[in-house]
Amino acid sequence: MNAVDPTQPYDDQNIFAKILRGELPCEKVYEDEWALAFHDIGPQAPIHILVIPKGPYVSLDDFTAKASDEEIAGFCRAVGRVARDQGLVEPGNRSIANTGPDAGQIVAHFHVHICGGRPLGRMIPE
Ligand code: DGP
């Protein structure tokens, strides 16, 4: 899959938009008014969950520029809630938001990865 160009407008045919509309399945772990959380299809840690906002945002950049304070607060609370519900606060976890080609973003709907369940090593490999 090609890397996302984060300067492009939102494309409502992206995979996560289809998951939000119920056109594609997901293994849901949490949902509220602001966010949906589900297991990553290719987990890179024992626990690897994606949290996505309900609104149409390409990236963290787009989200923080355009979303309302209510959406941002609701989404951030959902990320925290999912990590808590998964028991990942005490042992620790890593939340990652990839933006654009240098970060390897492949899905053009803003998402936060929550990874945990084992020691995760250095944040950015040499
Ligand atoms: P990123 O590189 O940050 O854009 O990561 C996108 C993640 O999305 C990647 O870890 C794999 C995951 N993914 C891609 N397609 C699907 C899908 O159809 N279902 C689920 N659950 N995850 C997906």
Short mmCIF file of C-alpha atoms and ligand atoms in Angstrom, two decimals:
data_model
loop_
_atom_site.label_atom_id
_atom_site.label_comp_id
_atom_site.label_asym_id
_atom_site.label_seq_id
_atom_site.Cartn_x
_atom_site.Cartn_y
_atom_site.Cartn_z
CA MET A 1 0.00 0.00 0.00
CA ASN A 2 1.30 3.50 -0.83
CA ALA A 3 2.22 5.93 1.91
CA VAL A 4 -0.36 8.58 2.69
CA ASP A 5 0.17 12.12 1.44
CA PRO A 6 -0.99 14.02 4.54
CA THR A 7 -1.63 17.19 2.53
CA GLN A 8 -4.37 15.55 0.43
CA PRO A 9 -8.07 16.03 1.30
CA TYR A 10 -9.84 13.27 3.21
CA ASP A 11 -10.82 10.29 1.02
CA ASP A 12 -13.95 8.60 2.37
CA GLN A 13 -13.04 5.37 0.56
CA ASN A 14 -10.16 4.61 2.95
CA ILE A 15 -10.31 1.34 4.90
CA PHE A 16 -11.07 2.90 8.27
CA ALA A 17 -13.89 5.02 6.82
CA LYS A 18 -15.40 1.75 5.54
CA ILE A 19 -14.97 0.17 8.99
CA LEU A 20 -16.69 3.19 10.60
CA ARG A 21 -19.62 2.84 8.17
CA GLY A 22 -19.86 -0.88 8.90
CA GLU A 23 -18.92 -1.81 5.31
CA LEU A 24 -15.86 -3.75 6.52
CA PRO A 25 -15.61 -5.79 9.73
CA CYS A 26 -13.34 -5.10 12.67
CA GLU A 27 -12.61 -6.72 15.99
CA LYS A 28 -14.03 -3.93 18.14
CA VAL A 29 -12.79 -3.33 21.68
CA TYR A 30 -14.40 0.05 22.44
CA GLU A 31 -16.76 2.60 20.91
CA ASP A 32 -18.29 5.87 22.04
CA GLU A 33 -19.58 9.08 20.47
CA TRP A 34 -16.07 10.19 19.47
CA ALA A 35 -14.00 7.11 18.78
CA LEU A 36 -13.88 3.50 17.67
CA ALA A 37 -11.13 1.12 18.81
CA PHE A 38 -10.33 -2.25 17.27
CA HIS A 39 -7.49 -4.77 17.00
CA ASP A 40 -4.86 -4.10 14.34
CA ILE A 41 -5.02 -6.66 11.52
CA GLY A 42 -1.23 -7.19 11.69
CA PRO A 43 -0.33 -6.86 15.37
CA GLN A 44 3.25 -5.83 16.13
CA ALA A 45 2.92 -6.48 19.88
CA PRO A 46 0.83 -8.91 21.98
CA ILE A 47 -1.73 -6.11 22.30
CA HIS A 48 -2.00 -3.78 19.30
CA ILE A 49 -5.14 -1.68 19.09
CA LEU A 50 -6.06 1.17 16.78
CA VAL A 51 -8.17 4.06 18.03
CA ILE A 52 -9.79 6.23 15.36
CA PRO A 53 -11.93 9.36 15.62
CA LYS A 54 -15.44 9.21 14.17
CA GLY A 55 -14.83 12.37 12.13
CA PRO A 56 -13.08 12.61 8.73
CA TYR A 57 -9.45 13.48 9.48
CA VAL A 58 -6.42 12.33 7.48
CA SER A 59 -3.80 12.64 10.20
CA LEU A 60 -2.97 14.05 13.62
CA ASP A 61 -2.07 17.28 11.83
CA ASP A 62 -5.50 17.45 10.16
CA PHE A 63 -7.28 16.43 13.37
CA THR A 64 -5.61 19.02 15.58
CA ALA A 65 -6.12 21.75 12.96
CA LYS A 66 -9.80 21.08 12.22
CA ALA A 67 -11.52 19.07 14.95
CA SER A 68 -13.52 20.80 17.68
CA ASP A 69 -12.26 20.91 21.25
CA GLU A 70 -15.04 18.46 22.12
CA GLU A 71 -13.90 15.95 19.47
CA ILE A 72 -10.27 16.25 20.55
CA ALA A 73 -11.11 15.80 24.22
CA GLY A 74 -13.47 12.90 23.49
CA PHE A 75 -10.90 11.16 21.31
CA CYS A 76 -8.03 11.61 23.79
CA ARG A 77 -10.20 10.27 26.61
CA ALA A 78 -11.04 7.23 24.46
CA VAL A 79 -7.33 6.52 23.86
CA GLY A 80 -6.69 6.67 27.61
CA ARG A 81 -9.73 4.56 28.37
CA VAL A 82 -8.71 1.80 25.95
CA ALA A 83 -5.16 1.59 27.40
CA ARG A 84 -6.67 1.44 30.90
CA ASP A 85 -9.29 -1.18 29.96
CA GLN A 86 -6.57 -3.34 28.38
CA GLY A 87 -4.53 -3.29 31.60
CA LEU A 88 -1.70 -1.44 29.90
CA VAL A 89 -1.17 1.45 32.32
CA GLU A 90 0.78 -0.32 35.08
CA PRO A 91 3.10 -2.39 32.81
CA GLY A 92 3.32 0.47 30.31
CA ASN A 93 2.42 0.88 26.68
CA ARG A 94 3.22 2.97 23.63
CA SER A 95 0.83 5.20 21.69
CA ILE A 96 1.89 6.11 18.18
CA ALA A 97 0.36 8.29 15.48
CA ASN A 98 2.11 8.02 12.11
CA THR A 99 1.79 11.01 9.78
CA GLY A 100 2.85 10.82 6.13
CA PRO A 101 5.60 9.00 4.20
CA ASP A 102 8.53 9.33 6.61
CA ALA A 103 6.45 7.71 9.35
CA GLY A 104 5.04 5.02 7.04
CA GLN A 105 1.38 6.04 7.37
CA ILE A 106 -0.62 3.77 5.06
CA VAL A 107 -4.23 4.43 6.09
CA ALA A 108 -5.49 7.96 5.39
CA HIS A 109 -7.79 8.20 8.42
CA PHE A 110 -6.14 9.48 11.61
CA HIS A 111 -5.44 6.66 14.05
CA VAL A 112 -3.50 6.08 17.23
CA HIS A 113 -1.79 2.73 17.71
CA ILE A 114 -1.77 1.47 21.30
CA CYS A 115 0.86 -1.25 21.69
CA GLY A 116 1.78 -3.23 24.76
CA GLY A 117 1.90 -6.61 26.43
CA ARG A 118 5.69 -6.93 26.44
CA PRO A 119 8.73 -4.63 26.80
CA LEU A 120 8.75 -2.62 23.57
CA GLY A 121 12.39 -1.59 23.35
CA ARG A 122 13.64 1.65 21.92
CA MET A 123 11.08 3.98 20.41
CA ILE A 124 12.87 4.48 17.10
CA PRO A 125 15.22 1.67 15.97
CA GLU A 126 18.68 2.77 14.81
P1 DGP B 1 -0.19 3.22 9.73
O1 DGP B 1 1.13 2.77 9.16
O2 DGP B 1 0.02 4.05 10.98
O3 DGP B 1 -1.07 3.89 8.70
O4 DGP B 1 -0.89 1.89 10.22
C1 DGP B 1 -2.07 1.37 9.70
C2 DGP B 1 -2.39 0.12 10.46
O5 DGP B 1 -3.67 -0.31 10.07
C3 DGP B 1 -1.45 -1.05 10.22
O6 DGP B 1 -0.81 -1.40 11.46
C4 DGP B 1 -2.33 -2.19 9.73
C5 DGP B 1 -3.72 -1.72 10.08
N1 DGP B 1 -4.75 -2.12 9.13
C6 DGP B 1 -4.73 -1.94 7.79
N2 DGP B 1 -5.85 -2.39 7.23
C7 DGP B 1 -6.62 -2.87 8.25
C8 DGP B 1 -7.91 -3.46 8.31
O7 DGP B 1 -8.60 -3.65 7.31
N3 DGP B 1 -8.35 -3.83 9.54
C9 DGP B 1 -7.61 -3.62 10.68
N4 DGP B 1 -8.13 -4.04 11.83
N5 DGP B 1 -6.39 -3.07 10.66
C10 DGP B 1 -5.91 -2.69 9.46
#
